Coordinates of C-alpha atoms and ligand atoms in Angstrom, one line a residue:
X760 CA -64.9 -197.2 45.7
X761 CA -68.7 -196.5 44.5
X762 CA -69.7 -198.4 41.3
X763 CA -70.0 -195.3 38.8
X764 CA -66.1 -194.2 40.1
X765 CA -65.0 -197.6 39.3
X766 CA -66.8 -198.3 36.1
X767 CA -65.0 -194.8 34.9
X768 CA -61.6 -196.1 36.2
X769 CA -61.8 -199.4 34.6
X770 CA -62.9 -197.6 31.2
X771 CA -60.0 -195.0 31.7
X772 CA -57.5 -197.3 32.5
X773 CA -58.5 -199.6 29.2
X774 CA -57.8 -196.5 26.5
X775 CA -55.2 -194.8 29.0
X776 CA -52.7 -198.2 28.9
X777 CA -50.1 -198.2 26.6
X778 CA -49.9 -202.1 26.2
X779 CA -54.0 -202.0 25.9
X780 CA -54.6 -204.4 22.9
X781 CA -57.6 -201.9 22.2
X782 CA -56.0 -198.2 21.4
X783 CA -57.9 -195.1 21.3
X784 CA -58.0 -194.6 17.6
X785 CA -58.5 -190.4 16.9
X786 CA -58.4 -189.0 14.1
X787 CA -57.5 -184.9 13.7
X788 CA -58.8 -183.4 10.9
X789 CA -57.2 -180.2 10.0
X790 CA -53.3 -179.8 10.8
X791 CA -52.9 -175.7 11.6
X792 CA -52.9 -174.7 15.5
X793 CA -56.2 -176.3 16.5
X794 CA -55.1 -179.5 15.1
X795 CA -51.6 -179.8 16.7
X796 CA -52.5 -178.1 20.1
X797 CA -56.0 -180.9 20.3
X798 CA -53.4 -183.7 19.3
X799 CA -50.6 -182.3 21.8
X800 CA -53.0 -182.5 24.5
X801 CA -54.7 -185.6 23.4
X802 CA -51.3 -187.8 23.4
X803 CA -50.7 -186.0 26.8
X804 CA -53.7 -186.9 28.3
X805 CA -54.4 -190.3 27.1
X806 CA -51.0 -193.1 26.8
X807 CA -53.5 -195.0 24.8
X808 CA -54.2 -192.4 22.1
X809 CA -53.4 -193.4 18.6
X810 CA -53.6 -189.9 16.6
X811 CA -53.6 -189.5 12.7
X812 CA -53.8 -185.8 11.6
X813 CA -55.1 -185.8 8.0
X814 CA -55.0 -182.4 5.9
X815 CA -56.0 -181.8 2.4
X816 CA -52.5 -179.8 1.7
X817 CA -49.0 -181.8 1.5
X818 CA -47.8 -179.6 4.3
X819 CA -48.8 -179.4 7.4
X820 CA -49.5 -176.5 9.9
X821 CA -52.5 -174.7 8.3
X822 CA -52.6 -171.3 9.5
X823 CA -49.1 -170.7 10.7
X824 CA -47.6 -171.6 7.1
X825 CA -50.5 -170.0 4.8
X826 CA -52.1 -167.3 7.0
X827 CA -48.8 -165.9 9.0
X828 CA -47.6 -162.9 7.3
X829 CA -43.8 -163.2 6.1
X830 CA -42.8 -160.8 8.4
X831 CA -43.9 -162.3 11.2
X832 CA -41.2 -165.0 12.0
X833 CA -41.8 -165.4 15.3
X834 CA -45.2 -166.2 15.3
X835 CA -44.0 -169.3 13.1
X836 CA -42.3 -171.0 16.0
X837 CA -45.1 -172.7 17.3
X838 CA -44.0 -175.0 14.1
X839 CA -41.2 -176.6 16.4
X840 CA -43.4 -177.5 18.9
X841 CA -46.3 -179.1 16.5
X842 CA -43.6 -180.8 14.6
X843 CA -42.5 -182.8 17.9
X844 CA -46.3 -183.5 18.0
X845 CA -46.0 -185.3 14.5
X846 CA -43.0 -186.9 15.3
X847 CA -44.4 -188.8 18.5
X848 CA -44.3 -192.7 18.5
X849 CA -48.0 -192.6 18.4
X850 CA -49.2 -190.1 16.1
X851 CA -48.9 -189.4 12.6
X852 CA -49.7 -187.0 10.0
X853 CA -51.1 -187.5 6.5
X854 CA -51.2 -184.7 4.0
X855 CA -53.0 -184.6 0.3
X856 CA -56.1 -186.7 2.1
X857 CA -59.2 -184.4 0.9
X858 CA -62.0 -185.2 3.7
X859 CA -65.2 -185.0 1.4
X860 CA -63.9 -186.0 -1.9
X861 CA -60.6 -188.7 -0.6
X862 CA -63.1 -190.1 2.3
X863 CA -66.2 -189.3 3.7
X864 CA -67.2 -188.0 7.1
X865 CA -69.1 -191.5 7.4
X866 CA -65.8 -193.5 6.8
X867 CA -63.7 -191.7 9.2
X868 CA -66.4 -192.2 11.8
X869 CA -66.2 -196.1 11.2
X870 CA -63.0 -195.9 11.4
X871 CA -62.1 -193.6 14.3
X872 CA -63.2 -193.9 18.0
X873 CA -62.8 -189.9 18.2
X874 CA -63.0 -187.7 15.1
X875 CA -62.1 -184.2 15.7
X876 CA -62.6 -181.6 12.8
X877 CA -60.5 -178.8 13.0
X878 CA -60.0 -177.6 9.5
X879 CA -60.2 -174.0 10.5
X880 CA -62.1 -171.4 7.8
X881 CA -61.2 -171.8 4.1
X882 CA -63.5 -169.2 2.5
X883 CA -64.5 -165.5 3.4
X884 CA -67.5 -163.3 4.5
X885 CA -69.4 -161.6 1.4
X886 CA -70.2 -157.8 1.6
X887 CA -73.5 -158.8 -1.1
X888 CA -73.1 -155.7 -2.5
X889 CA -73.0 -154.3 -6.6
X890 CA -69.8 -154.5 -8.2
X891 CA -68.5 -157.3 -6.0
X892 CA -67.8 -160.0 -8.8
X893 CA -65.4 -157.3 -10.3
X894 CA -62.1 -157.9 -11.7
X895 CA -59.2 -156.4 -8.9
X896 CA -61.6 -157.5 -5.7
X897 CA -59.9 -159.9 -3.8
X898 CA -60.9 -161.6 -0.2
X899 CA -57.7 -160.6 2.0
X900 CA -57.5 -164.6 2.6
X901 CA -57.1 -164.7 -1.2
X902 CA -54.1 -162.1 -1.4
X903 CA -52.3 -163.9 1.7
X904 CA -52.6 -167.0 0.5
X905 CA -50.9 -165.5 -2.6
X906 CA -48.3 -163.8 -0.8
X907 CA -47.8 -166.9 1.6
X908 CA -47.5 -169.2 -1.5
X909 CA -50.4 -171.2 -0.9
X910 CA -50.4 -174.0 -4.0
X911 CA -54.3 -172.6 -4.4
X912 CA -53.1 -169.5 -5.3
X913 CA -49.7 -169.1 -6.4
X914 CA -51.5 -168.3 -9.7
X915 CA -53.3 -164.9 -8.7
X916 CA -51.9 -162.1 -10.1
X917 CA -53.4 -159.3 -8.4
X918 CA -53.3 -156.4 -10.6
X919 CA -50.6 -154.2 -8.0
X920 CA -49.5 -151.5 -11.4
X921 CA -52.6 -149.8 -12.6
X922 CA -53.4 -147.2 -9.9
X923 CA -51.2 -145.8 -6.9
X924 CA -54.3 -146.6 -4.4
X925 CA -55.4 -149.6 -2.6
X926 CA -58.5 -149.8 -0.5
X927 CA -58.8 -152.5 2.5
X928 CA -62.4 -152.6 3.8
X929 CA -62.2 -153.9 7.5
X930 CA -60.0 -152.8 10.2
X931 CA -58.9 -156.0 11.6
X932 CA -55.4 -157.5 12.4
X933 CA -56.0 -159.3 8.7
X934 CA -56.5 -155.7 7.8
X935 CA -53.1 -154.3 9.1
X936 CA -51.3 -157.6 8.0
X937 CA -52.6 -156.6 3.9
X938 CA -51.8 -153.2 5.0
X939 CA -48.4 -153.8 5.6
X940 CA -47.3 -155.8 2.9
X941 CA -48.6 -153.6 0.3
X942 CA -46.3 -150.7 2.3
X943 CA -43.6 -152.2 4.5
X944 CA -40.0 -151.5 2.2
X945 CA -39.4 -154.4 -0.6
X946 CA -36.1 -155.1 1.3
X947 CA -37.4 -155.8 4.4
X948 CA -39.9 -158.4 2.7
X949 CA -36.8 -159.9 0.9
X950 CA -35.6 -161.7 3.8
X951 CA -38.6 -163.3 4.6
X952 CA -40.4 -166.2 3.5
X953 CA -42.6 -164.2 1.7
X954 CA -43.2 -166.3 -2.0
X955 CA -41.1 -165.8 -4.6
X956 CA -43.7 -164.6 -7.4
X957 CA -45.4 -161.9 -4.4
X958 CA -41.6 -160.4 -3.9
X959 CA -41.3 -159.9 -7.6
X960 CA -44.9 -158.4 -7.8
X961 CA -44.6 -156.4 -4.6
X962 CA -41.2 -154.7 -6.1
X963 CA -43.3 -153.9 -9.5
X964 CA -46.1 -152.9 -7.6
X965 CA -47.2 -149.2 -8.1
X966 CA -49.2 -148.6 -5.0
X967 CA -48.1 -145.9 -2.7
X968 CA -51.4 -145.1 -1.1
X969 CA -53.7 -147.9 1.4
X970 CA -56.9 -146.7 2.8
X971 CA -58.1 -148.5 5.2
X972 CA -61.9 -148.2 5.8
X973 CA -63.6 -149.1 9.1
X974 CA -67.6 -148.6 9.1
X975 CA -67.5 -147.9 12.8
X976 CA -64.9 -145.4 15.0
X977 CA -61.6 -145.3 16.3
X978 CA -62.6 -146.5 19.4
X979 CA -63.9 -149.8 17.7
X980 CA -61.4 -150.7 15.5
X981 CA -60.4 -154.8 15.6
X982 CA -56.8 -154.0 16.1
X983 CA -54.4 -155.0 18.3
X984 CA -51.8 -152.6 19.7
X985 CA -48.5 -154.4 19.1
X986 CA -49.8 -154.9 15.4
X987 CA -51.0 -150.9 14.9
X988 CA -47.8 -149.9 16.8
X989 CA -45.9 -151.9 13.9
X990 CA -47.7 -150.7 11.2
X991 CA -47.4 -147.2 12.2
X992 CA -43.6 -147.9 12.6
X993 CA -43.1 -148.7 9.2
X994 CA -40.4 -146.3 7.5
X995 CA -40.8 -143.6 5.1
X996 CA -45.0 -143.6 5.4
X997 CA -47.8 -141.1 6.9
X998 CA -50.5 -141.5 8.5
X999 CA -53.8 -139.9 7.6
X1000 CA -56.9 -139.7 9.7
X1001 CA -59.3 -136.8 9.8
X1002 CA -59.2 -135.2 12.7
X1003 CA -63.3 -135.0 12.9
X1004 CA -63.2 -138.8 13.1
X1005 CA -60.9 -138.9 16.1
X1006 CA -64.1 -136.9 18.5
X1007 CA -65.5 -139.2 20.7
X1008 CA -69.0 -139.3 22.2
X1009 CA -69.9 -140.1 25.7
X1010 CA -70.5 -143.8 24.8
X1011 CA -67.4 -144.1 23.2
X1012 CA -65.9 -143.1 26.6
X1013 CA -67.7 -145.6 28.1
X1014 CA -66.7 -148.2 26.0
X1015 CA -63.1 -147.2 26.8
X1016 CA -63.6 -147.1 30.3
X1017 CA -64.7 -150.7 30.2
X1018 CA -61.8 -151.7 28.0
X1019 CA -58.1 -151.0 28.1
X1020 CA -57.3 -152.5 24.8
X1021 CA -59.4 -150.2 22.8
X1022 CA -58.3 -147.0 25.0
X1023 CA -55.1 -147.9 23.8
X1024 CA -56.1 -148.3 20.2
X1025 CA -57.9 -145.1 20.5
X1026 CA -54.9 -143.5 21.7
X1027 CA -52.2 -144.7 19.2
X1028 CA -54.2 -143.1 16.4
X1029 CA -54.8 -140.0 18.0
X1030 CA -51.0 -139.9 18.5
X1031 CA -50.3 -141.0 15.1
X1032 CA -52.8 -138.7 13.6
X1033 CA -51.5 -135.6 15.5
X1034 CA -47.8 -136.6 14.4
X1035 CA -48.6 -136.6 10.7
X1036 CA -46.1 -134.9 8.9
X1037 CA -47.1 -133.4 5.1
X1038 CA -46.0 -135.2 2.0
X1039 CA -42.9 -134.3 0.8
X1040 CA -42.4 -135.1 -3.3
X1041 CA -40.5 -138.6 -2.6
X1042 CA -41.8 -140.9 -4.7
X1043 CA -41.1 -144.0 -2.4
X1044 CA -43.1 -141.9 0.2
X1045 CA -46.5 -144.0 1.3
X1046 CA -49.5 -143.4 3.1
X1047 CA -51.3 -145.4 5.2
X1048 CA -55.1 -143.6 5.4
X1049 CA -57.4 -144.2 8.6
X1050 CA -61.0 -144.4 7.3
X1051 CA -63.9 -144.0 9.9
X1052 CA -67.5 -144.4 9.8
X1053 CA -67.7 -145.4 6.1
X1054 CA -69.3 -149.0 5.2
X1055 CA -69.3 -150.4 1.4
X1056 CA -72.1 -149.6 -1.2
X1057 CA -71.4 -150.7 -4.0
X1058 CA -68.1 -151.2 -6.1
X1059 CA -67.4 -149.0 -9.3
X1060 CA -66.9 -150.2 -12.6
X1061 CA -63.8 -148.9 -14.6
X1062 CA -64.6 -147.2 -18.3
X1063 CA -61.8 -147.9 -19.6
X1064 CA -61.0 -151.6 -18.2
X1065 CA -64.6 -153.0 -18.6
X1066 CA -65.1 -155.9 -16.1
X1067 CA -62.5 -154.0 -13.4
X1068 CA -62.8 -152.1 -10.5
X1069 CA -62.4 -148.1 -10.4
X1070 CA -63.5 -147.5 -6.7
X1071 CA -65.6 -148.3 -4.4
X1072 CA -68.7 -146.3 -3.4
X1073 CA -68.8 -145.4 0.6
X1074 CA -71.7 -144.6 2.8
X1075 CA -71.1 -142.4 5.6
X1076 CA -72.4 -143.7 8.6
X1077 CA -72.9 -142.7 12.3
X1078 CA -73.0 -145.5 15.3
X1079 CA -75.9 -146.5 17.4
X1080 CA -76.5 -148.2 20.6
X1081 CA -77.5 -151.7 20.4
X1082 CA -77.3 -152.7 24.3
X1083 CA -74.9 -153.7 26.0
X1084 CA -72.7 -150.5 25.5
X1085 CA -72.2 -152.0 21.8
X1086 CA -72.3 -149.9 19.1
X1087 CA -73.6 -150.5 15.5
X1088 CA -72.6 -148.6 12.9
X1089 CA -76.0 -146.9 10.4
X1090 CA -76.0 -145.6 7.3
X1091 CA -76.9 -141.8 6.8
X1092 CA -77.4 -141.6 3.4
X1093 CA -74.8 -139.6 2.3
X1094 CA -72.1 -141.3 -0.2
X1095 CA -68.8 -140.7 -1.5
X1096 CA -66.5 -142.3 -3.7
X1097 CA -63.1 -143.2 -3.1
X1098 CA -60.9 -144.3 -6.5
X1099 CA -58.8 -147.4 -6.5
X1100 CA -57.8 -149.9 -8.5
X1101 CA -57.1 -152.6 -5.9
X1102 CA -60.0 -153.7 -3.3
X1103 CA -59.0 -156.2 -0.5
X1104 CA -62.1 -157.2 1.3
X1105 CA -60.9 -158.2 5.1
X1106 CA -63.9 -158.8 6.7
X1107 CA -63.6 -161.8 8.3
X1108 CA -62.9 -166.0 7.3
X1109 CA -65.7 -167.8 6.6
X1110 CA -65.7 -171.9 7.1
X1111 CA -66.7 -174.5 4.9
X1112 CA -69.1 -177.6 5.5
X1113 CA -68.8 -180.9 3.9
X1114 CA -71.2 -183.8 2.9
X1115 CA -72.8 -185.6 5.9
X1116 CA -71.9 -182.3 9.2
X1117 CA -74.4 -180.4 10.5
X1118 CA -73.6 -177.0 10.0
X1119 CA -74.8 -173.3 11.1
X1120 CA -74.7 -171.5 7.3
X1121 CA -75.5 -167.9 9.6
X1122 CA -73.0 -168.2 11.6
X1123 CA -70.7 -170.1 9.3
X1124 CA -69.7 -172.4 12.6
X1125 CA -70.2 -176.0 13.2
X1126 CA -72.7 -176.0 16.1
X1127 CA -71.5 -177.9 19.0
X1128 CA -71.7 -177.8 23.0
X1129 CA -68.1 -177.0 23.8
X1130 CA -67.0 -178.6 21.3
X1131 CA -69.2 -181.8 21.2
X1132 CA -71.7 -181.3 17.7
X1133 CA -74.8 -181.1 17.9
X1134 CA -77.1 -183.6 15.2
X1135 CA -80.5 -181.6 16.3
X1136 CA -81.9 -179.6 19.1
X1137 CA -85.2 -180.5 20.4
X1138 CA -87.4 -178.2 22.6
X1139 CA -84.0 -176.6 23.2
X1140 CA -82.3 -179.8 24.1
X1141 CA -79.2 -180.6 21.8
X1142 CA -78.5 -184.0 20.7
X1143 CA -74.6 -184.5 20.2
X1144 CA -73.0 -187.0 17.6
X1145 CA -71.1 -189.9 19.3
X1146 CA -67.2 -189.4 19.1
X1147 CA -67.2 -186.4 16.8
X1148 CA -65.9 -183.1 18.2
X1149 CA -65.2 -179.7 16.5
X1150 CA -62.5 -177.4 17.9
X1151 CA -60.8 -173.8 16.2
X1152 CA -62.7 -171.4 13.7
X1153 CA -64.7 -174.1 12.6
X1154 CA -66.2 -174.1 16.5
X1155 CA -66.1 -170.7 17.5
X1156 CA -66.1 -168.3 14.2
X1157 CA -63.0 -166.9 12.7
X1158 CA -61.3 -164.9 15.9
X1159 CA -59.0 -165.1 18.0
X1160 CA -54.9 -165.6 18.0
X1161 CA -53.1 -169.1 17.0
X1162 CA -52.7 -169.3 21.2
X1163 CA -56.4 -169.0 21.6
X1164 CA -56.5 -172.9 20.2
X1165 CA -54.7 -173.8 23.3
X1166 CA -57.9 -173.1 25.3
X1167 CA -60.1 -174.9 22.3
X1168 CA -57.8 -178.0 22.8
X1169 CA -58.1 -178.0 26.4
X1170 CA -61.7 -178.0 26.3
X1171 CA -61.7 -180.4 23.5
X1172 CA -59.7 -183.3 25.7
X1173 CA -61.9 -182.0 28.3
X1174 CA -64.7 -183.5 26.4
X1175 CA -63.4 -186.8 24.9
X1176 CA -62.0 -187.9 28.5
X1177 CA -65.5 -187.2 29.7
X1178 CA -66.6 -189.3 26.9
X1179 CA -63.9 -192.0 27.7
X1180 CA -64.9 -192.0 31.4
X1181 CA -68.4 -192.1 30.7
X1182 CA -67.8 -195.5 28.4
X1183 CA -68.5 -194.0 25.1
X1184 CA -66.3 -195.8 23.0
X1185 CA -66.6 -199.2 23.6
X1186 CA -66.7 -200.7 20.1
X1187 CA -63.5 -202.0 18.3
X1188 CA -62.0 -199.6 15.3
X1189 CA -59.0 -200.4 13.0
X1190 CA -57.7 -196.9 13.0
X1191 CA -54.6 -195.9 11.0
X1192 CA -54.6 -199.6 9.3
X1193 CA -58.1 -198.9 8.2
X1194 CA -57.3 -195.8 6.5
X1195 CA -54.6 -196.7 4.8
X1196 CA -56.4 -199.6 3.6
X1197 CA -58.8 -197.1 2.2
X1198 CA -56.2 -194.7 0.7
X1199 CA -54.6 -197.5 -1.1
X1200 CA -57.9 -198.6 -2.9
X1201 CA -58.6 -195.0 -3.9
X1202 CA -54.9 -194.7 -4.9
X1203 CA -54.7 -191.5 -2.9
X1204 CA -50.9 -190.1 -2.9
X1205 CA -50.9 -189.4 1.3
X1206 CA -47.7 -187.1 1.8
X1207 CA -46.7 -188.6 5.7
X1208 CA -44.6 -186.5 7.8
X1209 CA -41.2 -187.7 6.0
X1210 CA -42.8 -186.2 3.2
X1211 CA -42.7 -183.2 4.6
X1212 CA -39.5 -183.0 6.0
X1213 CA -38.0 -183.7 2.7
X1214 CA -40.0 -180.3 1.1
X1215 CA -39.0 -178.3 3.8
X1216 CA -35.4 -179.4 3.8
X1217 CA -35.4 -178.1 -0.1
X1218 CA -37.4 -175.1 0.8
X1219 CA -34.8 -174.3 3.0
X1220 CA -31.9 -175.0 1.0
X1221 CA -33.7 -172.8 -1.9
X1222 CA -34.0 -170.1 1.1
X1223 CA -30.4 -170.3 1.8
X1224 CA -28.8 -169.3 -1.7
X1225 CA -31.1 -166.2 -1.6
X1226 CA -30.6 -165.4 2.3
X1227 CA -34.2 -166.4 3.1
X1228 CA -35.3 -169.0 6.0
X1229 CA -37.3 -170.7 3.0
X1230 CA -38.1 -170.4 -0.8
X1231 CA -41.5 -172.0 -0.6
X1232 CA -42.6 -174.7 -3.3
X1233 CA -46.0 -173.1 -4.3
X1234 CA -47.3 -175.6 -6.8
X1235 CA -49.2 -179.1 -6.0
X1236 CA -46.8 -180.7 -8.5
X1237 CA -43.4 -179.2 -7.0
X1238 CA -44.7 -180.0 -3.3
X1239 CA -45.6 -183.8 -4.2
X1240 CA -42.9 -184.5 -6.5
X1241 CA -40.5 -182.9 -3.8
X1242 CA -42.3 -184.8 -1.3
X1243 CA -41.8 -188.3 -3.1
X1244 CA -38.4 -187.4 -3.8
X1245 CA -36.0 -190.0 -2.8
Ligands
NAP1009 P1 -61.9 -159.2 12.6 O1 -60.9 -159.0 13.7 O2 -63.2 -159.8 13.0 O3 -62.1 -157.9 11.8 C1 -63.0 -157.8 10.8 C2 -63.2 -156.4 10.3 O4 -64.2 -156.4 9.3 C3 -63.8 -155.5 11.4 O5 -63.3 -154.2 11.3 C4 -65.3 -155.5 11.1 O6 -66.0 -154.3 11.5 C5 -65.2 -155.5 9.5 N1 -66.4 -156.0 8.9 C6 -67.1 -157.2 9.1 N2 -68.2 -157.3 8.3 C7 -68.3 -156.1 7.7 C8 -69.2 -155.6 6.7 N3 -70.2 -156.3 6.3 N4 -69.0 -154.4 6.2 C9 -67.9 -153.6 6.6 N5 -67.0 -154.1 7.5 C10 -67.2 -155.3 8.0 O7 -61.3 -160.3 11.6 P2 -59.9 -160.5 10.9 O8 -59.1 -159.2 10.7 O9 -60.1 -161.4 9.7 O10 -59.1 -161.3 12.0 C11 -59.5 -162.6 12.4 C12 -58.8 -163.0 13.7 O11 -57.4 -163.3 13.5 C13 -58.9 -161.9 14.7 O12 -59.1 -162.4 16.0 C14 -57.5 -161.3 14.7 O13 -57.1 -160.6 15.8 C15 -56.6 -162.5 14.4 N6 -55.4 -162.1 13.7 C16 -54.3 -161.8 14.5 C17 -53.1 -161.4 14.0 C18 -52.0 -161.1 14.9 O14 -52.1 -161.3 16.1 N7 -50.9 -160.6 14.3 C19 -53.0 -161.3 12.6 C20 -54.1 -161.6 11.8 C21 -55.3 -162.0 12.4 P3 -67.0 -154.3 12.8 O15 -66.0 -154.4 13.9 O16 -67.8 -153.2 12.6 O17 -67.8 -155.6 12.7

């Protein structure tokens, strides 16, 4: 056995042992998909793996609770397998710990051989156009939060009665998912999850018209086809899309030569656009309205609601090559309006940084070599941080499914049993002992996973009396006192 292979064993076998007197202490910040998958692995991986998963919400599964639409039940399941995660002897989960204001970076470092941040992408892309500080403009992460009962924005009230018209700017699956809660049948959303306060609304709500506005073609549309095949699907709605927009140029062709997913986009709209049937006078009738090569350029002002929005103001535009058979989409010059009185901006997540990370503000990413962050890059060498790690949106931008964090979790393991092999973490850290310590100084109310289990037990039996699989709790105060219930 050469030297290095046995210096790697002997450091493996001390964290991978699970009588080692000296456990790997990790902690996972950030409890949604990227969180549970990394920990999954992690405990996997390692027998000497101690895991905490700290959140700044009481609940735990990020994404899959808050960002799921109702409708989507299936998608939820992953919440079996990530609560078997939090149930394992050696990890644990704390909830209503605020990284940045509860702790610092610093302290979890001190306290942590490993600290993985995978808090995922709390805030949302601007357009930095006129108009966009107006009453009725909402981020789509805003309104699904809303309708998903998240306790940040249970309060919202989006303004659902004062027009028939909604306008969603951005054609991805966030897109579709807006889309078809504003026009999917109330009664289907019933038996869902949805919140209580965005069924009420939704029923009230006076919208019978969603235009969807892309600033590039058909062919480049973010969708998916399962999610445009359901949308499309949805009873008693048309479809609109001018027929103009459906022509395609040679490298458009091109681009659907080299990609089967958006030939297949490409060719669910055509269909849908040829099988467009004419409004008849039904006043429960919707429509669901395809807009091409139109990008944002400034939001109108209502006269007679000062303060909210009337419409938005829409440059036409054409698309150009930018290499790489990618095409960008440029303004022409010619504008139009379109009148609303509902804007959902879904054009993209954005993340947040906190005090003490290094963080990319352009592209809104933590910067890291897969997955290790960088401190500072020197003559185009990159200098990692020692035992901190970034997985999810946080590492790679907002996109991609909740399955794509498998890969990121890999990787992530990938990286710390590198680190473990190449004797990284040598130094002795208290771990879980430390941070409670800590949270019982600063007399923060951690929700563990018992916690939990007792909000979603009365979730579900609120669900049950109104045939739902949950009525969420969608205050702080009704989640913690329902968590501290005894
Ligand atoms: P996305 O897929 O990146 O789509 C963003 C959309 O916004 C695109 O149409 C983009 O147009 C447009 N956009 C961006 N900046 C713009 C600007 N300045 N002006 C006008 N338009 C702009 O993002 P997303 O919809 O937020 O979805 C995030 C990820 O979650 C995606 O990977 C998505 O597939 C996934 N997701 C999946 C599901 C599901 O599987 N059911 C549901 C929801 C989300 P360009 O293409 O021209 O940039």
């Amino acid at each position: 056995m050469s030297r290095r292979y046995l210096a790697r064993y002997l450091v493996s076998r001390y964290f991978s042992s699970s009588v080692s007197s000296r456990p790997l202490h990790v902690c996972i910040v950030g409890s949604g998909p990227a969180g549970f998958y990394t920990a999954d692995k992690l405990l996997k991986a390692h027998e000497g793996a101690r895991v905490d998963i700290i959140d700044r919400l009481p609940t735990p599964f990020g994404l899959v609770r808050s960002g799921v639409a109702p409708d989507h039940p299936e998608t939820k399941i992953a919440i079996n397998q990530f609560s078997r995660v939090a149930q394992h002897e050696r990890c644990s989960f704390y909830g209503n710990v605020k990284l940045g204001s509860d702790l610092l970076l610093s302290e979890l470092r001190d306290l942590y051989h490993v600290v993985v941040l995978a808090y995922g992408a709390e805030s949302d892309k601007d357009l930095g156009i006129p108009g966009e500080s107006l009453s009725g403009i909402y981020s789509a992460r805003e309104f699904v939060w809303w309708y998903n009962g998240h306790p940040d924005y249970s309060s919202l009230k989006p303004d659902l009665k004062s027009s028939d018209t909604a306008v969603i700017l951005g054609q991805g699956n966030v897109a579709l998912d807006v889309a078809r809660i504003l026009l999917r049948p109330r009664t289907e959303l019933a038996s869902t999850d949805i919140a209580r306060h965005a069924l009420s609304a939704l029923e009230e709500s006076s919208i019978r018209k969603v235009f969807l506005v892309g600033r590039r073609g058909p062919v480049q549309a973010a969708l998916t086809a399962k999610e445009l095949r359901e949308v499309l699907g949805i009873k008693n709605m048309h479809i609109r899309i001018k027929e103009t927009d459906l022509t395609v140029t040679p490298a458009d062709e091109e681009e659907m030569k080299n990609s089967r997913i958006r030939k297949r986009i490409y060719e669910l709209l055509s269909k849908a656009a040829a099988a467009a049937g004419t409004s008849e006078s039904d006043p429960d009738q919707r429509e669901l309205h395809f807009v091409f090569f139109r990008q944002p350029d400034r939001f109108l002002e209502s006269n007679e609601r000062k303060g909210h929005v009337s419409g938005v103001n829409l440059e036409k535009t054409i698309l150009e090559s930018a290499g790489s058979g990618k095409q960008l989409a440029v303004g022409t010059g010619e504008f139009e309006d379109l009148n609303c009185s509902l804007v959902l901006k879904a054009i993209g997540y954005k993340s947040v940084p906190i005090n003490g990370l290094p963080f990319d503000h352009k592209k809104g990413v933590v910067p890291n070599v897969r997955g290790r962050v960088v401190s500072q890059t020197v003559e185009g060498l990159s200098q990692t941080e020692r035992g901190l790690y970034v997985c999810g949106w946080l590492k790679r931008g907002p996109v991609g499914i909740i399955a794509t964090n498998l890969y990121c979790a890999e990787e992530m393991v990938g990286r710390i049993s590198e680190d473990i092999e190449e004797g990284v973490f040598t130094s002795s850290k208290e771990g879980s002992k430390g941070l409670m310590q800590l949270l019982e100084k600063r007399e923060v109310k951690k929700v563990d996973f018992s916690g939990w289990e007792k909000i979603d037990a009365k979730e579900k039996q609120m669900g049950s009396e109104k045939n739902k699989p949950r009525e969420k709790l969608v205050t702080w105060e009704d989640l913690l006192a329902a968590a501290a219930a005894n």
